[in-house]
Amino acid sequence: MAILKEAKTMEEKVAEHYVNKVYRTVIERNPGESEFHQAAREIFDSLVPLFAKYPHYMEQGILERVVEPERMIIFRVPWVDDKGKVQVNRGFRVQYNSTIGPYKGGIRFHPSVNASIMKFLGFEQIFKNALTGLPIGGGKGGSDFDPKDKSEGEIMRFIQSFMTELYRHIGPDIDVPAGDIGVGAREIGYMFGQYKRIRGAFEAGVFTGKSPAYWGSLGRTEATGYGAVYFAQEMLKGRGMKLRGQTVVVSGSGNVSIYAMEKAQALGAKVVACSDSNGYIYDEKGINLATIKRIKEVERKRIKEYVNVHPHAKYTEGCSGIWSIPCDIALPCATQNEIDEASAKLLVKNGVKAVVEGANMPCTLEAIDVFLDNDILYGPGKAANAGGVAVSALEMAQNSMRLPWTFEEVDRKLQEIMKKIYRQSMNAAEEFGYPGNLVIGANIAGFKRVADAMIVQGVI
Ligand code: NDP
Ligand code: 2IT
């Protein structure tokens, strides 16, 4: 067992035996899908104390049901590149769980996308969405399309082809996609345009993360990064600490990273490093965010350009070295498994106080163990990065009302939601005998909400 060191009581031993049995089925049914196995292992281990106290969840077979996606759609995406050559990518949508709302979750465009990554993200999304307290089920989608070396025209044509299949599976009350790695407001715009054209109806609520020009929510762009920092603030407060004056390292330089850096800086922290998939920059004077935004959001170039403008800063090739920079707070905001056991040990050795996940599953199970064993504050992604999908749900609410809220109103609601997720997770951790353990707390709180709703809906 990784998260839960050892079952303490007889009831926990019974529950442990049960989750291990279900876990073996997951491995057999999904051979070779290591990311999915990892996400399942973390959640399953966390649920042992819940099942020990409330065995009816085991009797109702909730775990067996919830780990199996309601459906998974895999489709061909043919398109023509700028040279006139036919290209074929693979598209995915995992419609994981619709117990408490329409399937909801982002779309990822990255060459690594496969069934394992889709399922790990979709499975996590169910419990993350439940934690927000808003009416959204869990889903995820994407493609192995790599937007990086593509022209604007190629990206649009690819998306139009992608949507020509996906449109039949989604809808404002069915499945509501949004962005993730490689998908931002530009890509959502092309998806929405094609959906509207095929569907012949203006259904604003079918996507979130839209441009505010056509009823996207103000504050959605900032929501995941801001939310992660609000969550970090609550964690620090719990130990009598503040964000002000802390040194922060943020991996990535995409949507989540940029707005995590913006909020951390606004609250008085010093952000000294960020990265992309090629390397990282260290700026001991503090990262100049205007430069990062220009390079990444406007010019869509590589992070190493930063040192051309700020020659005192240092660029290093390779990603994992960023975790060797001493910091008080680490915010992994790039991708899965970016902090392994060795990086975790290095962070601890260098005095890290809190690790808060802006990305989904950025820490390996071994890394999480290192943080928990050393009593480092550890904020798991499904709680800490839930601000993005929470504001997505607020976007759906505004679209249903056909009325927009101000940025301030959305931001105020986001802060309340992040505080509530923190409190809920801490309370569950305490109630089930693991005080302060936010992994166990967040997983139990999220799972319980979905499981209770599944029970009252019958065997579904
Ligand atoms: P973006 O595409 O905007 O940015 C991703 C960043 O991570 C880029 O800097 C990218 O570098 C880097 N990156 C991506 N893949 C890798 C890799 N394999 N190795 C190293 N670096 C990599 O994505 P987001 O900011 O939206 O997403 C970041 C993370 O946050 C993901 O885990 C996502 O699932 C999660 N998340 C996103 C939410 C959202 O609202 N967008 C909500 C909740 C979680 P490069 O430019 O070189 O590719
Ligand atoms: O991982 C995530 O929570 C997201 N990519 C955001 C999903 C959403 O529907 O806003």
Coordinates of C-alpha atoms and ligand atoms in Angstrom, one line a residue:
M1 CA 0.0 0.0 0.0
A2 CA 1.3 3.4 -0.8
I3 CA -0.9 6.1 0.6
L4 CA -2.2 4.2 3.6
K5 CA 0.9 2.7 5.2
E6 CA -0.9 -0.3 6.9
A7 CA -4.4 -1.2 7.8
K8 CA -4.8 -0.4 11.5
T9 CA -8.0 -2.3 12.5
M10 CA -9.7 -5.6 11.6
E11 CA -12.3 -3.6 9.6
E12 CA -9.5 -1.8 7.7
K13 CA -7.9 -5.2 6.9
V14 CA -11.1 -6.5 5.5
A15 CA -11.5 -3.3 3.4
E16 CA -7.9 -3.5 2.3
H17 CA -8.4 -7.1 1.1
Y18 CA -11.5 -5.9 -0.8
V19 CA -9.9 -2.9 -2.6
N20 CA -6.9 -5.1 -3.5
K21 CA -9.3 -7.6 -5.1
V22 CA -11.0 -4.8 -7.2
Y23 CA -7.6 -3.4 -8.0
R24 CA -6.5 -6.7 -9.5
T25 CA -9.6 -6.6 -11.8
V26 CA -8.6 -3.2 -12.9
I27 CA -5.1 -4.4 -13.9
E28 CA -6.6 -7.4 -15.7
R29 CA -9.1 -5.4 -17.6
N30 CA -6.7 -2.6 -18.5
P31 CA -3.4 -4.2 -19.1
G32 CA -0.4 -2.0 -19.5
E33 CA -2.3 1.2 -18.6
S34 CA 0.2 2.4 -16.0
E35 CA -1.2 5.9 -15.4
F36 CA -4.7 4.6 -14.9
H37 CA -3.4 1.9 -12.5
Q38 CA -1.5 4.6 -10.6
A39 CA -4.6 6.9 -10.2
A40 CA -6.7 3.9 -9.2
R41 CA -4.2 2.7 -6.6
E42 CA -4.1 6.1 -4.9
I43 CA -7.9 6.4 -4.8
F44 CA -8.5 2.8 -3.7
D45 CA -5.9 3.0 -0.9
S46 CA -7.5 6.2 0.4
L47 CA -10.9 4.6 0.5
V48 CA -10.0 1.8 2.9
P49 CA -10.9 3.8 6.1
L50 CA -14.3 4.7 4.5
F51 CA -15.1 1.1 3.7
A52 CA -14.0 0.0 7.1
K53 CA -16.4 2.4 8.8
Y54 CA -19.3 2.0 6.2
P55 CA -19.2 -1.5 4.7
H56 CA -22.4 -1.0 2.8
Y57 CA -20.3 0.7 0.0
M58 CA -18.5 -2.6 -0.5
E59 CA -21.8 -4.6 -0.4
Q60 CA -23.3 -2.2 -3.1
G61 CA -20.3 -2.8 -5.3
I62 CA -19.7 1.0 -5.7
L63 CA -16.0 0.7 -6.4
E64 CA -16.4 -2.0 -9.1
R65 CA -19.0 0.2 -10.8
V66 CA -17.3 3.6 -10.4
V67 CA -13.9 2.4 -11.8
E68 CA -15.5 1.2 -15.0
P69 CA -16.3 4.1 -17.4
E70 CA -19.9 4.4 -18.4
R71 CA -18.5 4.5 -21.9
M72 CA -15.4 5.4 -23.9
I73 CA -15.5 6.6 -27.4
I74 CA -12.4 6.2 -29.7
F75 CA -12.5 7.6 -33.1
R76 CA -10.4 8.4 -36.3
V77 CA -9.6 12.0 -37.0
P78 CA -8.5 12.5 -40.6
W79 CA -7.3 15.9 -41.8
V80 CA -5.1 17.4 -44.5
D81 CA -1.9 19.3 -43.6
D82 CA -0.5 22.4 -45.2
K83 CA 1.4 20.3 -47.7
G84 CA -1.8 18.6 -48.9
K85 CA -0.9 15.3 -47.1
V86 CA -3.5 13.3 -45.3
Q87 CA -2.9 12.9 -41.6
V88 CA -4.7 10.6 -39.2
N89 CA -4.9 11.1 -35.4
R90 CA -6.9 9.3 -32.8
G91 CA -9.6 11.0 -30.8
F92 CA -11.0 10.0 -27.4
R93 CA -13.8 10.9 -25.0
V94 CA -14.2 9.0 -21.8
Q95 CA -17.7 9.5 -20.4
Y96 CA -16.9 8.2 -17.0
N97 CA -19.6 9.0 -14.5
S98 CA -22.9 10.9 -14.9
T99 CA -24.4 10.4 -11.4
I100 CA -24.3 14.0 -10.2
G101 CA -24.4 15.8 -13.5
P102 CA -23.5 15.8 -17.2
Y103 CA -20.0 14.4 -18.0
K104 CA -17.6 17.3 -17.5
G105 CA -13.8 17.5 -18.1
G106 CA -11.2 18.9 -20.4
I107 CA -9.8 17.9 -23.7
R108 CA -6.0 17.3 -24.1
F109 CA -4.0 17.6 -27.3
H110 CA -0.6 16.0 -26.7
P111 CA 1.3 13.3 -28.6
S112 CA 1.3 11.1 -25.4
V113 CA -2.5 10.9 -25.2
N114 CA -3.7 7.3 -25.1
A115 CA -6.4 5.2 -23.4
S116 CA -4.5 5.0 -20.1
I117 CA -4.0 8.8 -19.8
M118 CA -7.6 9.4 -20.7
K119 CA -8.9 7.0 -18.1
F120 CA -6.6 8.3 -15.3
L121 CA -7.7 11.8 -16.0
G122 CA -11.4 10.9 -16.3
F123 CA -11.3 8.8 -13.1
E124 CA -9.7 11.6 -11.1
Q125 CA -12.2 14.1 -12.6
I126 CA -15.2 12.3 -11.1
F127 CA -14.1 12.9 -7.6
K128 CA -12.6 16.4 -8.3
N129 CA -15.9 17.5 -9.7
A130 CA -17.8 16.1 -6.8
L131 CA -15.6 18.0 -4.4
T132 CA -16.6 21.3 -6.0
G133 CA -20.2 20.7 -4.7
L134 CA -21.5 21.6 -8.1
P135 CA -23.7 19.5 -10.5
I136 CA -21.1 18.0 -12.8
G137 CA -20.2 14.4 -13.6
G138 CA -16.8 13.2 -14.7
G139 CA -15.3 12.9 -18.2
K140 CA -12.2 13.6 -20.2
G141 CA -11.2 13.7 -23.8
G142 CA -8.4 14.4 -26.2
S143 CA -6.2 13.4 -29.1
D144 CA -2.6 12.4 -29.8
F145 CA -2.5 15.4 -32.1
D146 CA 0.6 17.6 -31.4
P147 CA -0.4 21.3 -31.8
K148 CA 3.2 22.4 -31.3
D149 CA 4.6 22.3 -34.8
K150 CA 1.3 23.0 -36.6
S151 CA 0.1 26.1 -38.4
E152 CA -3.1 27.9 -37.2
G153 CA -4.9 26.6 -40.3
E154 CA -3.8 23.0 -39.5
I155 CA -5.0 23.3 -36.0
M156 CA -8.4 24.6 -37.1
R157 CA -8.8 21.9 -39.7
F158 CA -7.8 19.2 -37.3
I159 CA -10.3 20.5 -34.7
Q160 CA -13.1 20.7 -37.3
S161 CA -12.5 17.0 -38.1
F162 CA -12.3 16.1 -34.4
M163 CA -15.6 17.8 -33.7
T164 CA -17.3 16.3 -36.8
E165 CA -17.3 13.1 -34.8
L166 CA -17.4 14.3 -31.2
Y167 CA -20.4 16.6 -31.7
R168 CA -22.8 13.7 -31.7
H169 CA -21.7 12.6 -28.2
I170 CA -21.8 16.0 -26.4
G171 CA -24.4 18.6 -25.4
P172 CA -25.1 21.1 -22.5
D173 CA -27.0 18.4 -20.6
I174 CA -25.0 15.4 -21.9
D175 CA -21.2 16.1 -21.8
V176 CA -19.5 19.5 -21.5
P177 CA -15.8 19.6 -22.6
A178 CA -13.3 22.3 -21.8
G179 CA -9.5 22.8 -22.1
D180 CA -6.5 21.0 -20.8
I181 CA -2.9 20.6 -22.1
G182 CA -2.7 22.0 -25.6
V183 CA -6.3 23.3 -25.5
G184 CA -7.1 26.8 -24.6
A185 CA -9.7 29.5 -25.6
R186 CA -8.5 29.4 -29.2
E187 CA -9.1 25.7 -29.6
I188 CA -12.4 25.8 -27.7
G189 CA -13.5 28.6 -30.2
Y190 CA -12.9 26.3 -33.2
M191 CA -14.7 23.4 -31.4
F192 CA -17.7 25.6 -30.6
G193 CA -17.8 27.0 -34.1
Q194 CA -17.9 23.6 -35.7
Y195 CA -20.4 22.2 -33.1
K196 CA -22.7 25.1 -33.7
R197 CA -22.5 24.6 -37.4
I198 CA -23.3 20.9 -37.4
R199 CA -25.8 21.0 -34.6
G200 CA -27.6 24.0 -36.1
A201 CA -28.2 25.6 -32.7
F202 CA -26.4 28.1 -30.4
E203 CA -25.9 26.0 -27.3
A204 CA -23.5 28.1 -25.2
G205 CA -23.3 25.6 -22.4
V206 CA -21.9 22.8 -24.5
F207 CA -18.3 24.0 -23.8
T208 CA -16.6 25.9 -21.0
G209 CA -13.5 27.9 -21.2
K210 CA -15.0 29.8 -24.1
S211 CA -13.9 33.4 -24.9
P212 CA -16.1 35.9 -23.0
A213 CA -16.8 37.3 -26.5
Y214 CA -19.5 34.6 -26.8
W215 CA -20.4 33.9 -23.2
G216 CA -17.3 32.4 -21.7
S217 CA -17.0 33.2 -18.0
L218 CA -14.8 35.9 -16.9
G219 CA -12.2 34.4 -14.6
R220 CA -12.1 31.0 -16.2
T221 CA -8.7 31.5 -17.7
E222 CA -7.3 32.4 -14.3
A223 CA -9.4 29.9 -12.3
T224 CA -7.1 26.8 -12.0
G225 CA -4.0 28.7 -11.1
Y226 CA -5.7 31.2 -8.8
G227 CA -7.6 28.4 -7.2
A228 CA -4.5 26.3 -6.5
V229 CA -2.9 29.3 -4.8
Y230 CA -6.0 29.9 -2.7
F231 CA -5.9 26.3 -1.7
A232 CA -2.2 26.6 -0.9
Q233 CA -3.1 29.7 1.3
E234 CA -5.6 27.6 3.3
M235 CA -3.0 24.8 3.8
L236 CA -0.4 27.2 5.0
K237 CA -2.9 29.0 7.3
G238 CA -3.7 25.6 8.9
R239 CA -0.1 25.6 10.1
G240 CA 0.1 29.3 11.0
M241 CA 2.0 30.2 7.9
K242 CA 1.4 32.8 5.2
L243 CA 2.2 32.9 1.5
R244 CA 3.8 36.4 1.8
G245 CA 7.6 36.2 1.6
Q246 CA 7.7 32.5 0.6
T247 CA 9.9 31.4 -2.3
V248 CA 7.9 29.5 -4.9
V249 CA 8.9 27.2 -7.8
V250 CA 6.2 26.6 -10.4
S251 CA 6.7 24.0 -13.2
G252 CA 5.2 24.6 -16.6
S253 CA 4.4 27.9 -18.2
G254 CA 1.0 27.2 -19.6
N255 CA -2.5 28.2 -18.5
V256 CA -2.3 26.8 -15.0
S257 CA 1.3 27.9 -14.3
I258 CA 0.9 31.4 -15.5
Y259 CA -2.1 32.2 -13.3
A260 CA -0.6 30.3 -10.3
M261 CA 2.4 32.6 -10.7
E262 CA 0.2 35.7 -11.0
K263 CA -1.8 35.0 -7.9
A264 CA 1.3 33.9 -5.9
Q265 CA 3.1 37.1 -6.8
A266 CA 0.0 39.2 -6.0
L267 CA -0.1 37.7 -2.6
G268 CA 3.5 38.6 -1.9
A269 CA 5.3 35.4 -2.7
K270 CA 8.5 35.3 -4.8
V271 CA 8.3 33.0 -7.8
V272 CA 11.9 32.2 -8.9
A273 CA 11.4 29.5 -11.5
C274 CA 9.2 28.0 -14.2
S275 CA 9.6 25.7 -17.1
D276 CA 8.3 24.2 -20.4
S277 CA 8.9 20.7 -21.8
N278 CA 12.4 21.7 -23.0
G279 CA 13.9 23.2 -19.9
Y280 CA 13.5 25.7 -17.0
I281 CA 14.5 29.2 -16.1
Y282 CA 15.7 30.4 -12.7
D283 CA 15.4 34.1 -12.0
E284 CA 16.6 34.9 -8.5
K285 CA 15.1 38.4 -8.7
G286 CA 11.7 36.9 -9.3
I287 CA 10.1 35.8 -12.6
N288 CA 8.9 38.7 -14.8
L289 CA 5.4 37.5 -15.6
A290 CA 4.8 40.0 -18.4
T291 CA 7.7 38.5 -20.3
I292 CA 6.4 34.9 -19.8
K293 CA 2.9 35.9 -20.9
R294 CA 4.3 37.5 -24.0
I295 CA 6.5 34.5 -24.9
K296 CA 3.9 31.8 -24.1
E297 CA 0.5 33.4 -24.6
V298 CA 1.2 35.8 -27.5
E299 CA 4.2 34.5 -29.4
R300 CA 3.8 30.8 -28.5
K301 CA 7.5 30.4 -28.3
R302 CA 9.9 28.5 -26.0
I303 CA 10.6 29.5 -22.4
K304 CA 14.4 29.8 -23.1
E305 CA 13.6 33.1 -24.9
Y306 CA 13.2 34.6 -21.4
V307 CA 17.0 35.0 -20.9
N308 CA 17.3 37.1 -24.0
V309 CA 15.2 39.8 -22.2
H310 CA 16.5 39.1 -18.7
P311 CA 20.2 38.0 -19.2
H312 CA 20.8 37.7 -15.4
A313 CA 18.3 34.7 -15.4
K314 CA 19.6 31.2 -16.1
Y315 CA 18.1 28.7 -18.5
T316 CA 18.8 25.0 -18.1
E317 CA 17.8 22.2 -20.6
G318 CA 15.7 19.4 -19.1
C319 CA 12.6 19.5 -16.9
S320 CA 13.2 17.7 -13.7
G321 CA 16.2 19.9 -12.6
I322 CA 13.7 22.6 -11.6
W323 CA 13.0 20.6 -8.4
S324 CA 16.6 21.0 -7.3
I325 CA 16.0 24.7 -6.8
P326 CA 15.5 25.4 -3.1
C327 CA 12.0 26.7 -2.4
D328 CA 9.4 26.9 0.4
I329 CA 6.5 26.0 -1.9
A330 CA 6.5 23.8 -5.0
L331 CA 3.6 24.1 -7.4
P332 CA 3.9 21.4 -10.1
C333 CA 1.6 22.7 -12.9
A334 CA 2.9 20.9 -16.0
T335 CA 2.0 17.3 -16.4
Q336 CA 1.7 13.8 -14.7
N337 CA 4.6 12.2 -12.9
E338 CA 6.9 15.2 -13.1
I339 CA 8.0 14.8 -9.5
D340 CA 9.4 11.3 -8.8
E341 CA 10.9 10.0 -5.5
A342 CA 14.3 11.5 -6.1
S343 CA 12.9 14.9 -6.9
A344 CA 10.7 14.7 -3.8
K345 CA 13.6 13.8 -1.6
L346 CA 15.6 16.7 -3.0
L347 CA 12.7 19.1 -2.3
V348 CA 12.5 17.9 1.2
K349 CA 16.2 18.1 1.7
N350 CA 16.1 21.7 0.5
G351 CA 13.4 22.6 3.1
V352 CA 10.1 22.6 1.1
K353 CA 7.1 23.4 3.3
A354 CA 4.3 22.7 0.9
V355 CA 3.7 20.9 -2.4
V356 CA 0.4 21.8 -4.1
E357 CA -0.6 20.2 -7.3
G358 CA -1.8 22.5 -10.1
A359 CA -1.4 19.7 -12.6
N360 CA -3.2 16.3 -12.5
M361 CA -1.1 13.6 -10.8
P362 CA 2.2 15.4 -11.1
C363 CA 3.7 13.4 -8.2
T364 CA 4.3 9.6 -8.4
L365 CA 3.0 7.5 -5.5
E366 CA 6.5 7.2 -4.2
A367 CA 6.9 11.0 -4.2
I368 CA 3.6 11.4 -2.3
D369 CA 4.9 9.0 0.3
V370 CA 8.1 11.0 0.7
F371 CA 6.0 14.2 1.4
L372 CA 3.6 12.4 3.8
D373 CA 6.5 10.6 5.7
N374 CA 8.3 13.9 6.2
D375 CA 5.1 15.8 7.3
I376 CA 5.3 18.2 4.3
L377 CA 2.0 19.9 3.5
Y378 CA 0.8 18.0 0.4
G379 CA -2.3 19.2 -1.6
P380 CA -3.4 16.6 -4.1
G381 CA -4.5 17.8 -7.5
K382 CA -8.1 16.7 -7.4
A383 CA -8.6 19.2 -4.5
A384 CA -6.0 21.9 -5.3
N385 CA -6.7 22.3 -9.0
A386 CA -10.5 21.9 -8.8
G387 CA -10.9 25.7 -9.2
G388 CA -10.7 25.3 -13.0
V389 CA -13.6 22.9 -13.3
A390 CA -15.5 24.8 -10.6
V391 CA -15.5 28.0 -12.6
S392 CA -16.4 25.9 -15.6
A393 CA -19.5 24.9 -13.7
L394 CA -20.1 28.6 -12.9
E395 CA -19.8 29.2 -16.7
M396 CA -22.5 26.6 -17.3
A397 CA -24.7 28.3 -14.7
Q398 CA -24.3 31.7 -16.4
N399 CA -25.0 30.2 -19.8
S400 CA -28.2 28.6 -18.4
M401 CA -29.3 31.9 -17.0
R402 CA -28.2 33.7 -20.1
L403 CA -26.6 36.3 -17.8
P404 CA -22.9 36.9 -17.1
W405 CA -21.3 37.6 -13.8
T406 CA -18.5 40.0 -13.2
F407 CA -14.9 38.9 -12.7
E408 CA -15.0 39.9 -9.1
E409 CA -18.2 37.8 -8.5
V410 CA -16.6 34.7 -10.1
D411 CA -13.4 35.2 -8.2
R412 CA -15.2 35.6 -4.9
K413 CA -17.2 32.4 -5.5
L414 CA -13.9 30.6 -6.5
Q415 CA -12.3 31.6 -3.2
E416 CA -15.3 30.3 -1.3
I417 CA -15.3 27.0 -3.2
M418 CA -11.5 26.4 -2.6
K419 CA -12.0 27.1 1.1
K420 CA -14.9 24.7 1.2
I421 CA -12.9 21.9 -0.6
Y422 CA -10.1 22.4 1.9
R423 CA -12.4 22.2 4.9
Q424 CA -14.3 19.2 3.5
S425 CA -11.1 17.3 2.8
M426 CA -9.6 18.1 6.2
N427 CA -12.9 17.1 7.9
A428 CA -13.0 13.8 6.1
A429 CA -9.4 13.1 6.9
E430 CA -10.0 13.8 10.6
E431 CA -13.3 11.8 10.7
F432 CA -11.7 8.7 9.2
G433 CA -8.7 8.7 11.4
Y434 CA -6.0 10.3 9.3
P435 CA -6.0 14.0 10.5
G436 CA -4.2 16.4 8.1
N437 CA -3.9 13.8 5.3
L438 CA -5.5 15.6 2.4
V439 CA -5.1 12.7 -0.1
I440 CA -7.2 10.4 2.0
G441 CA -9.6 13.3 2.9
A442 CA -10.1 14.6 -0.6
N443 CA -10.6 11.1 -2.0
I444 CA -13.1 10.1 0.6
A445 CA -15.1 13.3 0.5
G446 CA -15.3 13.2 -3.3
F447 CA -16.1 9.5 -3.5
K448 CA -18.7 9.6 -0.8
R449 CA -20.7 12.3 -2.6
V450 CA -20.8 10.3 -5.8
A451 CA -21.3 6.9 -4.1
D452 CA -24.3 8.2 -2.0
A453 CA -25.9 9.5 -5.2
M454 CA -25.3 6.2 -7.0
I455 CA -26.9 4.3 -4.2
V456 CA -30.2 6.3 -4.4
Q457 CA -30.3 5.9 -8.2
G458 CA -30.3 2.1 -8.1
V459 CA -27.8 -0.2 -9.7
I460 CA -26.6 2.0 -12.5
Ligands
NDP1 P1 -1.0 24.1 -21.1 O1 -0.9 23.3 -22.4 O2 -1.5 25.4 -21.1 O3 0.5 24.1 -20.4 C1 1.1 22.9 -20.2 C2 2.5 23.3 -19.6 O4 3.1 22.1 -19.2 C3 3.4 23.8 -20.7 O5 4.4 24.7 -20.2 C4 4.1 22.5 -21.3 O6 5.3 22.8 -21.9 C5 4.3 21.7 -20.0 N1 4.2 20.3 -20.3 C6 3.2 19.6 -21.0 N2 3.5 18.4 -21.1 C7 4.7 18.2 -20.6 C8 5.6 17.1 -20.5 N3 5.2 15.9 -20.9 N4 6.8 17.3 -19.9 C9 7.1 18.5 -19.4 N5 6.3 19.6 -19.5 C10 5.2 19.5 -20.1 O7 -1.8 23.1 -20.1 P2 -2.5 23.5 -18.7 O8 -1.7 24.6 -18.0 O9 -3.9 23.7 -19.0 O10 -2.4 22.2 -17.9 C11 -1.3 21.9 -17.1 C12 -1.7 20.8 -16.1 O11 -2.8 21.2 -15.3 C13 -2.2 19.4 -16.7 O12 -1.8 18.4 -15.9 C14 -3.7 19.6 -16.7 O13 -4.3 18.3 -16.8 C15 -3.9 20.3 -15.4 N6 -5.1 21.0 -15.2 C16 -5.5 22.0 -16.1 C17 -6.7 22.7 -15.9 C18 -7.1 23.8 -16.8 O14 -8.1 24.4 -16.4 N7 -6.5 24.0 -17.9 C19 -7.6 22.4 -14.7 C20 -7.0 21.4 -13.8 C21 -5.8 20.7 -14.1 P3 5.3 22.9 -23.5 O15 4.7 24.2 -23.9 O16 6.8 22.8 -23.9 O17 4.5 21.7 -24.0
2IT2 O1 -8.4 18.7 -15.3 C1 -9.3 19.6 -15.2 O2 -10.0 19.8 -14.2 C2 -9.5 20.4 -16.4 N1 -8.8 20.3 -17.4 C3 -10.6 21.4 -16.5 C4 -11.9 20.7 -16.8 C5 -13.1 21.6 -17.0 O3 -14.1 21.0 -17.4 O4 -13.0 22.8 -16.8

